[in-house]
Tab-separated table of C-alpha atoms in Angstrom:
chain	number	residue	atom	x	y	z
G	1	UNK	CA	190.202	77.051	-30.902
G	2	UNK	CA	186.731	75.660	-30.218
G	3	UNK	CA	183.595	77.428	-31.453
G	4	UNK	CA	181.781	78.831	-28.418
G	5	UNK	CA	178.051	78.587	-27.656
G	6	UNK	CA	176.308	80.466	-24.863
G	7	UNK	CA	172.939	79.019	-23.824
G	8	UNK	CA	170.261	80.956	-21.959
G	9	UNK	CA	168.398	78.809	-19.410
G	10	UNK	CA	168.957	75.329	-18.004
G	11	UNK	CA	165.666	73.513	-18.593
G	12	UNK	CA	165.327	70.182	-20.371
G	13	UNK	CA	165.797	71.626	-23.872
G	14	UNK	CA	168.844	73.708	-22.916
G	15	UNK	CA	170.556	70.829	-21.136
G	16	UNK	CA	169.823	68.493	-24.047
G	17	UNK	CA	171.197	70.967	-26.584
G	18	UNK	CA	174.274	71.569	-24.416
G	19	UNK	CA	175.062	67.844	-24.330
G	20	UNK	CA	174.741	67.424	-28.099
G	21	UNK	CA	176.789	70.546	-28.840
G	22	UNK	CA	179.544	69.578	-26.414
G	23	UNK	CA	179.662	66.112	-27.966
G	24	UNK	CA	180.040	67.762	-31.380
G	25	UNK	CA	183.090	69.697	-30.170
G	26	UNK	CA	181.665	73.089	-29.210
G	27	UNK	CA	182.676	74.935	-26.055
G	28	UNK	CA	179.356	75.368	-24.241
G	29	UNK	CA	178.346	77.579	-21.315
G	30	UNK	CA	174.852	77.658	-19.811
G	31	UNK	CA	173.579	80.801	-18.053
G	32	UNK	CA	170.724	80.161	-15.589
G	33	UNK	CA	168.962	83.093	-13.895
G	34	UNK	CA	167.850	81.095	-10.826
G	35	UNK	CA	170.067	79.629	-8.116
G	36	UNK	CA	169.344	76.046	-9.175
G	37	UNK	CA	169.209	74.467	-12.611
G	38	UNK	CA	166.231	72.809	-14.276
G	39	UNK	CA	164.039	75.662	-15.449
G	40	UNK	CA	160.462	74.702	-14.634
G	41	UNK	CA	161.668	71.328	-13.321
G	42	UNK	CA	163.056	72.457	-9.979
G	43	UNK	CA	162.423	71.058	-6.504
G	44	UNK	CA	161.014	72.484	-3.293
G	45	UNK	CA	162.238	71.104	0.022
G	46	UNK	CA	160.542	72.005	3.301
G	47	UNK	CA	160.384	70.406	6.759
G	48	UNK	CA	161.497	67.008	5.506
G	49	UNK	CA	159.156	67.067	2.492
G	50	UNK	CA	160.257	67.243	-1.160
G	51	UNK	CA	158.147	68.366	-4.133
G	52	UNK	CA	158.795	68.506	-7.855
G	53	UNK	CA	157.836	72.112	-8.600
G	54	UNK	CA	157.148	71.493	-12.292
G	55	UNK	CA	156.627	68.295	-14.316
G	56	UNK	CA	155.487	65.229	-12.370
G	57	UNK	CA	154.543	62.847	-15.216
G	58	UNK	CA	157.144	60.625	-16.898
G	59	UNK	CA	155.663	59.552	-20.224
G	60	UNK	CA	157.265	58.387	-23.502
G	61	UNK	CA	160.210	56.577	-21.904
G	62	UNK	CA	161.586	55.732	-25.356
G	63	UNK	CA	162.420	59.422	-25.917
G	64	UNK	CA	164.509	59.511	-22.729
G	65	UNK	CA	166.207	56.262	-23.755
G	66	UNK	CA	166.992	57.691	-27.185
G	67	UNK	CA	168.433	60.859	-25.659
G	68	UNK	CA	170.799	59.042	-23.296
G	69	UNK	CA	171.512	56.435	-25.989
G	70	UNK	CA	172.912	59.189	-28.210
G	71	UNK	CA	175.740	59.405	-25.652
G	72	UNK	CA	176.092	55.633	-25.185
G	73	UNK	CA	174.308	55.907	-21.859
G	74	UNK	CA	171.032	54.635	-20.407
G	75	UNK	CA	168.590	56.305	-18.010
G	76	UNK	CA	169.454	53.529	-15.537
G	77	UNK	CA	173.029	54.818	-15.461
G	78	UNK	CA	171.663	57.830	-13.592
G	79	UNK	CA	168.282	57.071	-12.020
G	80	UNK	CA	165.912	54.223	-11.197
G	81	UNK	CA	162.665	54.082	-13.136
G	82	UNK	CA	159.502	52.372	-11.907
G	83	UNK	CA	156.362	51.743	-13.952
G	84	UNK	CA	153.387	52.860	-11.906
G	85	UNK	CA	150.475	50.549	-11.218
G	86	UNK	CA	147.969	52.008	-11.166
G	87	UNK	CA	149.094	54.695	-13.587
G	88	UNK	CA	146.423	57.041	-12.262
G	89	UNK	CA	142.851	57.260	-11.026
G	90	UNK	CA	140.076	59.570	-12.179
G	91	UNK	CA	137.320	60.723	-9.793
G	92	UNK	CA	133.919	61.594	-11.265
G	93	UNK	CA	132.074	62.066	-7.986
G	94	UNK	CA	132.008	61.023	-4.333
G	95	UNK	CA	133.681	57.602	-4.023
G	96	UNK	CA	133.175	57.254	-7.779
G	97	UNK	CA	136.351	56.637	-9.721
G	98	UNK	CA	137.924	54.710	-12.590
G	99	UNK	CA	141.438	53.396	-12.139
G	100	UNK	CA	143.793	53.149	-15.109
G	101	UNK	CA	146.217	50.285	-14.518
G	102	UNK	CA	149.539	49.415	-16.118
G	103	UNK	CA	148.584	47.282	-19.127
G	104	UNK	CA	146.232	47.730	-22.050
G	105	UNK	CA	144.562	44.428	-21.156
G	106	UNK	CA	143.632	45.703	-17.686
G	107	UNK	CA	142.541	49.079	-19.066
G	108	UNK	CA	140.330	47.313	-21.623
G	109	UNK	CA	138.571	45.461	-18.810
G	110	UNK	CA	137.925	48.745	-16.995
G	111	UNK	CA	136.433	50.192	-20.200
G	112	UNK	CA	134.269	47.124	-20.767
G	113	UNK	CA	132.891	47.415	-17.229
G	114	UNK	CA	131.844	50.987	-17.985
G	115	UNK	CA	130.487	50.496	-21.500
G	116	UNK	CA	129.879	46.999	-22.897
G	117	UNK	CA	131.548	46.648	-26.285
G	118	UNK	CA	133.964	49.506	-25.647
G	119	UNK	CA	137.011	47.254	-25.251
G	120	UNK	CA	136.896	46.323	-28.972
G	121	UNK	CA	136.570	49.983	-29.913
G	122	UNK	CA	139.458	50.808	-27.592
G	123	UNK	CA	141.646	48.152	-29.242
G	124	UNK	CA	141.048	49.728	-32.660
G	125	UNK	CA	141.540	53.265	-31.317
G	126	UNK	CA	144.839	52.416	-29.613
G	127	UNK	CA	146.058	50.475	-32.656
G	128	UNK	CA	145.595	53.649	-34.715
G	129	UNK	CA	147.168	55.723	-31.929
G	130	UNK	CA	150.219	53.432	-31.960
G	131	UNK	CA	150.512	53.831	-35.729
G	132	UNK	CA	150.417	57.616	-35.244
G	133	UNK	CA	152.997	57.373	-32.462
G	134	UNK	CA	155.382	55.406	-34.671
G	135	UNK	CA	154.985	57.933	-37.484
G	136	UNK	CA	155.361	60.901	-35.121
G	137	UNK	CA	158.543	59.559	-33.549
G	138	UNK	CA	160.101	58.216	-36.757
G	139	UNK	CA	158.956	60.738	-39.360
G	140	UNK	CA	157.870	63.990	-37.748
G	141	UNK	CA	158.996	65.169	-34.319
G	142	UNK	CA	162.718	64.904	-35.041
G	143	UNK	CA	162.332	67.358	-37.954
G	144	UNK	CA	163.365	70.987	-37.344
G	145	UNK	CA	160.178	72.665	-38.603
G	146	UNK	CA	161.866	74.411	-41.520
G	147	UNK	CA	159.440	73.404	-44.256
G	148	UNK	CA	155.906	72.052	-44.761
G	149	UNK	CA	157.512	69.274	-46.808
G	150	UNK	CA	158.656	67.719	-43.525
G	151	UNK	CA	155.037	66.666	-42.957
G	152	UNK	CA	154.777	64.913	-46.310
G	153	UNK	CA	155.928	61.306	-46.158
G	154	UNK	CA	154.367	58.109	-47.518
G	155	UNK	CA	153.112	57.390	-44.000
G	156	UNK	CA	151.655	60.825	-43.282
G	157	UNK	CA	149.899	61.010	-46.653
G	158	UNK	CA	147.891	57.961	-45.584
G	159	UNK	CA	146.912	59.866	-42.432
G	160	UNK	CA	146.128	63.215	-44.044
G	161	UNK	CA	142.490	63.211	-42.901
G	162	UNK	CA	143.651	62.995	-39.300
G	163	UNK	CA	145.188	66.449	-39.530
G	164	UNK	CA	141.795	67.940	-40.391
G	165	UNK	CA	139.587	66.117	-37.906
G	166	UNK	CA	139.873	66.425	-34.129
G	167	UNK	CA	140.477	64.192	-31.139
G	168	UNK	CA	137.053	65.141	-29.794
G	169	UNK	CA	135.236	64.052	-32.989
G	170	UNK	CA	137.097	60.748	-33.153
G	171	UNK	CA	136.599	59.857	-29.507
G	172	UNK	CA	132.933	60.827	-29.325
G	173	UNK	CA	132.114	59.048	-32.563
G	174	UNK	CA	133.124	55.722	-31.011
G	175	UNK	CA	132.555	56.130	-27.270
G	176	UNK	CA	129.248	57.225	-25.750
G	177	UNK	CA	130.086	56.875	-22.051
G	178	UNK	CA	130.980	60.373	-20.864
G	179	UNK	CA	133.482	59.088	-18.311
G	180	UNK	CA	135.430	57.136	-20.915
G	181	UNK	CA	135.322	60.117	-23.251
G	182	UNK	CA	136.927	62.307	-20.591
G	183	UNK	CA	139.669	59.760	-19.938
G	184	UNK	CA	140.464	59.505	-23.665
G	185	UNK	CA	140.418	63.284	-24.137
G	186	UNK	CA	142.575	63.949	-21.079
G	187	UNK	CA	146.061	63.183	-22.570
G	188	UNK	CA	145.853	65.922	-25.202
G	189	UNK	CA	145.627	68.473	-22.397
G	190	UNK	CA	149.389	67.850	-22.161
G	191	UNK	CA	149.533	69.369	-25.655
G	192	UNK	CA	147.914	72.506	-24.332
G	193	UNK	CA	144.660	72.705	-26.288
G	194	UNK	CA	141.046	71.630	-26.097
G	195	UNK	CA	140.281	68.207	-27.633
G	196	UNK	CA	137.995	70.063	-30.065
G	197	UNK	CA	141.019	72.020	-31.370
G	198	UNK	CA	143.577	69.194	-31.404
G	199	UNK	CA	144.106	67.279	-34.676
G	200	UNK	CA	143.169	63.591	-34.611
G	201	UNK	CA	146.746	62.659	-35.393
G	202	UNK	CA	147.687	63.607	-31.837
G	203	UNK	CA	145.906	60.504	-30.589
G	204	UNK	CA	149.467	59.229	-30.331
G	205	UNK	CA	149.291	60.679	-26.821
G	206	UNK	CA	146.693	58.015	-26.002
G	207	UNK	CA	149.215	55.380	-27.016
G	208	UNK	CA	151.792	57.067	-24.790
G	209	UNK	CA	149.226	56.791	-21.986
G	210	UNK	CA	147.693	53.323	-22.441
G	211	UNK	CA	150.315	51.617	-24.588
G	212	UNK	CA	153.586	52.750	-23.006
G	213	UNK	CA	152.394	53.629	-19.518
G	214	UNK	CA	153.265	56.051	-16.740
G	215	UNK	CA	156.595	55.885	-14.944
G	216	UNK	CA	158.211	57.400	-11.874
G	217	UNK	CA	161.915	58.165	-11.498
G	218	UNK	CA	162.891	57.370	-7.911
G	219	UNK	CA	163.344	60.668	-6.034
G	220	UNK	CA	161.316	62.452	-8.691
G	221	UNK	CA	161.585	64.210	-12.041
G	222	UNK	CA	164.441	66.345	-10.777
G	223	UNK	CA	166.625	63.240	-10.986
G	224	UNK	CA	166.361	63.525	-14.777
G	225	UNK	CA	167.651	67.101	-14.575
G	226	UNK	CA	170.517	65.990	-12.331
G	227	UNK	CA	171.304	63.159	-14.761
G	228	UNK	CA	171.462	65.594	-17.662
G	229	UNK	CA	173.607	67.978	-15.624
G	230	UNK	CA	176.002	65.128	-14.820
G	231	UNK	CA	176.200	64.147	-18.480
G	232	UNK	CA	176.675	67.751	-19.610
G	233	UNK	CA	179.540	68.294	-17.184
G	234	UNK	CA	181.134	65.000	-18.248
G	235	UNK	CA	181.074	66.384	-21.785
G	236	UNK	CA	182.725	69.641	-20.673
G	237	UNK	CA	179.739	71.993	-20.372
G	238	UNK	CA	180.091	74.925	-17.949
G	239	UNK	CA	176.959	75.912	-15.995
G	240	UNK	CA	176.569	79.320	-14.329
G	241	UNK	CA	173.655	79.878	-11.926
G	242	UNK	CA	172.383	83.231	-10.579
G	243	UNK	CA	173.257	84.493	-14.057
G	244	UNK	CA	170.372	86.615	-15.339
G	245	UNK	CA	170.773	87.696	-18.955
G	246	UNK	CA	170.100	91.378	-19.526
G	247	UNK	CA	170.538	91.510	-23.291
G	248	UNK	CA	171.907	89.699	-26.331
G	249	UNK	CA	174.889	91.353	-27.977
G	250	UNK	CA	174.263	91.914	-31.695
G	251	UNK	CA	176.883	93.349	-34.033
G	252	UNK	CA	176.516	93.450	-37.825
G	253	UNK	CA	173.193	91.603	-37.476
G	254	UNK	CA	175.044	88.724	-35.811
G	255	UNK	CA	174.707	87.423	-32.248
G	256	UNK	CA	178.047	87.934	-30.519
G	257	UNK	CA	177.296	87.054	-26.905
G	258	UNK	CA	175.350	88.006	-23.789
G	259	UNK	CA	175.256	90.765	-21.194
G	260	UNK	CA	175.026	89.247	-17.704
G	261	UNK	CA	175.469	91.234	-14.521
G	262	UNK	CA	176.581	94.222	-16.579
G	263	UNK	CA	179.439	92.237	-18.119
G	264	UNK	CA	179.834	91.100	-21.716
G	265	UNK	CA	180.343	87.381	-22.363
G	266	UNK	CA	181.275	86.921	-26.001
G	267	UNK	CA	180.589	83.802	-28.042
G	268	UNK	CA	180.236	82.656	-31.637
G	269	UNK	CA	176.677	81.431	-31.153
G	270	UNK	CA	173.771	82.214	-28.821
G	271	UNK	CA	171.067	79.609	-28.140
G	272	UNK	CA	168.093	80.464	-25.947
G	273	UNK	CA	166.095	77.852	-24.081
G	274	UNK	CA	164.348	80.626	-22.169
G	275	UNK	CA	160.828	81.769	-23.018
G	276	UNK	CA	160.883	82.669	-26.725
G	277	UNK	CA	158.888	85.880	-26.322
G	278	UNK	CA	161.124	86.999	-23.462
G	279	UNK	CA	164.289	86.174	-25.415
G	280	UNK	CA	163.224	88.492	-28.206
G	281	UNK	CA	162.799	91.317	-25.681
G	282	UNK	CA	166.545	90.945	-25.045
G	283	UNK	CA	167.046	92.229	-28.604
G	284	UNK	CA	166.483	95.687	-30.073
G	285	UNK	CA	163.041	95.845	-31.706
G	286	UNK	CA	164.577	95.873	-35.175
G	287	UNK	CA	165.877	92.345	-34.600
G	288	UNK	CA	162.691	90.776	-33.228
G	289	UNK	CA	161.021	88.275	-35.559
G	290	UNK	CA	157.581	88.281	-33.950
G	291	UNK	CA	155.474	91.251	-32.882
G	292	UNK	CA	153.409	91.564	-29.727
G	293	UNK	CA	150.353	91.161	-31.963
G	294	UNK	CA	151.743	87.845	-33.197
G	295	UNK	CA	152.092	86.500	-29.661
G	296	UNK	CA	148.722	87.838	-28.511
G	297	UNK	CA	146.941	85.927	-31.295
G	298	UNK	CA	148.531	82.574	-30.510
G	299	UNK	CA	146.820	79.816	-28.544
G	300	UNK	CA	148.855	79.212	-25.433
G	301	UNK	CA	148.762	76.164	-23.250
G	302	UNK	CA	147.338	76.842	-19.793
G	303	UNK	CA	148.902	78.585	-16.873
G	304	UNK	CA	148.513	76.802	-13.548
G	305	UNK	CA	147.877	77.345	-9.870
G	306	UNK	CA	149.942	74.813	-7.942
G	307	UNK	CA	149.921	73.966	-4.261
G	308	UNK	CA	152.632	71.973	-2.495
G	309	UNK	CA	151.131	70.556	0.683
G	310	UNK	CA	152.632	68.733	3.638
G	311	UNK	CA	150.066	66.476	5.363
G	312	UNK	CA	150.535	65.209	8.924
G	313	UNK	CA	149.158	61.773	8.028
G	314	UNK	CA	148.969	59.390	5.092
G	315	UNK	CA	145.958	59.890	2.836
G	316	UNK	CA	143.355	57.350	1.772
G	317	UNK	CA	141.601	56.634	-1.529
G	318	UNK	CA	144.208	58.324	-3.747
G	319	UNK	CA	147.016	57.094	-5.978
G	320	UNK	CA	150.332	58.611	-6.997
G	321	UNK	CA	148.504	60.461	-9.813
G	322	UNK	CA	144.828	61.307	-9.255
G	323	UNK	CA	142.557	63.415	-11.469
G	324	UNK	CA	139.410	65.132	-10.225
G	325	UNK	CA	136.855	65.363	-13.043
G	326	UNK	CA	133.860	65.660	-10.744
G	327	UNK	CA	132.807	68.995	-12.297
G	328	UNK	CA	131.944	70.124	-15.816
G	329	UNK	CA	134.898	69.591	-18.146
G	330	UNK	CA	133.594	71.929	-20.878
G	331	UNK	CA	132.955	74.887	-18.584
G	332	UNK	CA	136.473	74.763	-17.213
G	333	UNK	CA	137.906	74.554	-20.745
G	334	UNK	CA	135.876	77.611	-21.777
G	335	UNK	CA	137.306	79.588	-18.850
G	336	UNK	CA	140.804	78.816	-20.161
G	337	UNK	CA	140.418	79.193	-23.931
G	338	UNK	CA	137.186	81.005	-24.810
G	339	UNK	CA	136.469	83.500	-22.033
G	340	UNK	CA	139.645	83.755	-19.932
G	341	UNK	CA	138.768	83.967	-16.248
G	342	UNK	CA	139.086	82.036	-13.010
G	343	UNK	CA	136.916	78.889	-13.269
G	344	UNK	CA	133.997	78.722	-10.871
G	345	UNK	CA	134.359	74.971	-10.351
G	346	UNK	CA	137.807	73.871	-11.485
G	347	UNK	CA	138.980	70.463	-12.524
G	348	UNK	CA	142.219	69.671	-10.769
G	349	UNK	CA	145.006	67.143	-10.685
G	350	UNK	CA	146.785	65.873	-7.596
G	351	UNK	CA	150.050	64.007	-7.209
G	352	UNK	CA	151.029	62.112	-4.061
G	353	UNK	CA	154.541	60.865	-4.872
G	354	UNK	CA	155.012	59.657	-1.302
G	355	UNK	CA	152.497	56.901	-2.154
G	356	UNK	CA	155.230	55.395	-4.332
G	357	UNK	CA	158.451	56.804	-2.950
G	358	UNK	CA	159.213	57.479	0.732
G	359	UNK	CA	161.836	60.035	-0.351
G	360	UNK	CA	159.113	62.688	-0.597
G	361	UNK	CA	157.699	62.752	2.925
G	362	UNK	CA	158.691	61.783	6.477
G	363	UNK	CA	157.309	58.471	7.695
G	364	UNK	CA	153.575	58.596	8.438
G	365	UNK	CA	153.087	61.827	6.458
G	366	UNK	CA	152.099	62.629	2.864
G	367	UNK	CA	153.398	65.034	0.239
G	368	UNK	CA	150.678	66.382	-2.055
G	369	UNK	CA	150.863	68.513	-5.197
G	370	UNK	CA	147.633	70.038	-6.513
G	371	UNK	CA	147.326	71.702	-9.925
G	372	UNK	CA	144.484	73.759	-11.399
G	373	UNK	CA	144.854	74.636	-15.131
G	374	UNK	CA	144.147	78.332	-15.790
G	375	UNK	CA	143.985	80.864	-18.580
G	376	UNK	CA	147.331	82.655	-18.986
G	377	UNK	CA	147.395	86.320	-18.078
G	378	UNK	CA	144.484	86.457	-15.633
G	379	UNK	CA	144.746	88.211	-12.261
G	380	UNK	CA	146.809	86.442	-9.609
G	381	UNK	CA	147.044	87.406	-5.934
G	382	UNK	CA	147.283	85.766	-2.515
G	383	UNK	CA	143.583	86.152	-1.738
G	384	UNK	CA	142.551	84.330	-4.921
G	385	UNK	CA	145.082	81.573	-4.243
G	386	UNK	CA	143.773	81.061	-0.723
G	387	UNK	CA	140.161	80.969	-1.957
G	388	UNK	CA	140.984	78.247	-4.493
G	389	UNK	CA	143.038	76.259	-2.034
G	390	UNK	CA	140.057	76.106	0.285
G	391	UNK	CA	137.790	75.175	-2.656
G	392	UNK	CA	139.833	72.223	-3.824
G	393	UNK	CA	140.601	70.918	-0.331
G	394	UNK	CA	136.864	70.939	0.440
G	395	UNK	CA	136.193	69.130	-2.846
G	396	UNK	CA	139.005	66.694	-2.151
G	397	UNK	CA	137.573	65.877	1.280
G	398	UNK	CA	134.091	65.343	-0.147
G	399	UNK	CA	135.090	63.251	-3.164
G	400	UNK	CA	137.567	61.010	-1.317
G	401	UNK	CA	135.499	60.774	1.895
G	402	UNK	CA	138.196	61.870	4.320
G	403	UNK	CA	138.992	64.908	6.430
G	404	UNK	CA	142.404	66.453	5.778
G	405	UNK	CA	142.112	70.199	6.432
G	406	UNK	CA	143.159	69.867	10.085
G	407	UNK	CA	146.143	67.710	9.083
G	408	UNK	CA	147.786	70.273	6.804
G	409	UNK	CA	151.182	71.184	8.207
G	410	UNK	CA	151.858	73.810	5.529
G	411	UNK	CA	151.222	74.695	1.920
G	412	UNK	CA	153.160	76.722	-0.615
G	413	UNK	CA	151.638	78.093	-3.809
G	414	UNK	CA	152.992	78.833	-7.286
G	415	UNK	CA	150.948	80.653	-9.918
G	416	UNK	CA	151.008	83.098	-12.823
G	417	UNK	CA	153.069	85.780	-11.100
G	418	UNK	CA	155.692	83.173	-10.147
G	419	UNK	CA	155.910	81.758	-13.675
G	420	UNK	CA	156.584	85.293	-14.882
G	421	UNK	CA	159.079	86.120	-12.130
G	422	UNK	CA	161.012	82.844	-12.131
G	423	UNK	CA	160.836	81.874	-15.816
G	424	UNK	CA	159.966	85.083	-17.700
G	425	UNK	CA	156.989	83.100	-18.973
G	426	UNK	CA	154.696	84.858	-21.473
G	427	UNK	CA	151.491	85.719	-19.547
G	428	UNK	CA	152.581	83.187	-16.934
G	429	UNK	CA	151.840	80.169	-19.132
G	430	UNK	CA	153.030	76.860	-17.692
G	431	UNK	CA	153.389	74.646	-20.770
G	432	UNK	CA	154.253	76.815	-23.784
G	433	UNK	CA	152.276	77.140	-26.994
G	434	UNK	CA	149.457	74.699	-27.726
G	435	UNK	CA	149.707	72.158	-30.549
G	436	UNK	CA	146.704	73.172	-32.631
G	437	UNK	CA	146.632	72.571	-36.404
G	438	UNK	CA	147.890	76.081	-37.175
G	439	UNK	CA	150.616	75.813	-34.518
G	440	UNK	CA	152.117	72.490	-35.579
G	441	UNK	CA	155.612	71.769	-36.971
G	442	UNK	CA	156.743	74.452	-39.467
G	443	UNK	CA	153.972	76.787	-38.252
G	444	UNK	CA	155.585	77.191	-34.829
G	445	UNK	CA	158.198	79.879	-34.017
G	446	UNK	CA	161.478	78.953	-35.659
G	447	UNK	CA	164.529	77.316	-34.101
G	448	UNK	CA	166.779	79.706	-36.024
G	449	UNK	CA	166.377	83.479	-36.006
G	450	UNK	CA	165.436	84.984	-39.358
G	451	UNK	CA	166.806	88.408	-38.396
G	452	UNK	CA	169.991	87.737	-36.383
G	453	UNK	CA	172.718	85.414	-37.596
G	454	UNK	CA	173.995	82.764	-35.160
G	455	UNK	CA	170.978	83.171	-32.861
G	456	UNK	CA	168.956	80.012	-32.182
G	457	UNK	CA	166.034	78.977	-29.984
G	458	UNK	CA	164.903	75.788	-28.300
G	459	UNK	CA	162.136	74.758	-25.909
G	460	UNK	CA	158.388	74.385	-25.703
G	461	UNK	CA	157.479	77.514	-27.679
G	462	UNK	CA	159.238	76.168	-30.766
G	463	UNK	CA	159.274	72.697	-32.361
G	464	UNK	CA	158.102	70.109	-31.626
G	465	UNK	CA	155.989	71.532	-28.767
G	466	UNK	CA	155.082	71.414	-25.067
G	467	UNK	CA	156.073	68.679	-22.633
G	468	UNK	CA	159.261	67.120	-21.312
G	469	UNK	CA	159.929	64.586	-24.115
G	470	UNK	CA	159.357	67.233	-26.841
G	471	UNK	CA	161.747	69.543	-24.970
G	472	UNK	CA	164.479	66.894	-25.101
G	473	UNK	CA	163.835	66.557	-28.825
G	474	UNK	CA	163.839	70.340	-29.291
G	475	UNK	CA	167.307	70.537	-27.757
G	476	UNK	CA	168.583	67.947	-30.216
G	477	UNK	CA	166.996	69.741	-33.177
G	478	UNK	CA	168.527	73.095	-32.268
G	479	UNK	CA	171.937	71.523	-31.678
G	480	UNK	CA	171.750	69.751	-35.054
G	481	UNK	CA	171.007	73.025	-36.871
G	482	UNK	CA	173.976	74.674	-35.185
G	483	UNK	CA	176.299	71.754	-35.920
G	484	UNK	CA	175.282	71.668	-39.576
G	485	UNK	CA	175.762	75.415	-40.011
G	486	UNK	CA	179.185	75.308	-38.435
G	487	UNK	CA	180.406	72.350	-40.438
G	488	UNK	CA	179.912	69.497	-38.000
G	489	UNK	CA	178.239	66.478	-39.600
G	490	UNK	CA	175.245	65.094	-37.669
């Protein structure tokens, strides 16, 4: 009889873990609280428009290739991938923008135009970033975070200083043009921390940006979820939706299954891809590894206010991905990390997937997604959302020199209260726990429970960290631990 695994949640990490475990011979069932799978990576459809609710950036394509390759598949077996050119644009003021294209050569020219001599500095910076990327992918991120010794390899010893300096110091030492500094510091925001708190080693995100590029799966990021669902079902995984977990069954300090809809579903192993903090609330206090004080002291990646907007015309002067850095970067960061509050003048990001893919909007119209990073846990209500929608639309009109407010057919919002309601997200965070020095690798919450046997965790609050590619890796790491414990060689 097969060993059974019940998985809480159906996000990237849960689906990845399910595929690996099913391949290793386990009988796997996923329980998803919402009516569609994908966790944060769901879709919204309205009036002929389609929006990716969660992730919209496809970076680190090699991680996706490695995942599907582990099952003798390729991403192209399931979805069509297009490299974006331009990758994105960054606005610094009215009609004032820098466009990041699809090759390092083109990006170097853009840098040189801004700051003479910067292209040589960029070449050196990206060469180091590539070295870090190779070490991260080969030596570090596929380790399960069990021991500090995982960080000690011949390659990482050579880079030891980069764990004790910061991205901000490195960038600002070489680049004096404030606009270029902001572009180089932007990728680490995906790691959920300020550049001043992010170790230099994480410059590998700059290589992911400039060296590997930005991609778009045709029909959106949800196609990756559907691909993983298809693969999981091919491997024999059962997926239950509208299946909210009420508690984890523990007997003799061992996880024995889940309570869902008042019924007991027994299994040999429980793996949670749901919010780590929430998962521990499904246990009696005696079995929780981390206290409320522990969580309250951690640095969390931002929450977000998102708007999904249907426009009754196509928009000008924007690309598929467009960043609006026309206000003070530092002040917004302080309102997230230092003095949590709503930012007076927020930076924001906008995605217009219909610029690339006509799947997202009816002909002659535009689908727009706007995102404002926020401090987790601050007040969220409809009046605040409306105020900030009006703020960013006014800014958008000014910076891009076009009127759009009268062409808005509708908008939907998603913010802290929704992250809590839909995903049981701690304080409504959007991206998990930040990758600061003291929250890296073995210092993150563990994949395996220290207090309950046969209980495991995966996802962006554990190793290796926030983001879609790390979530795929996290699923593999959790599955490997389970397979090793239960006698399956990996």
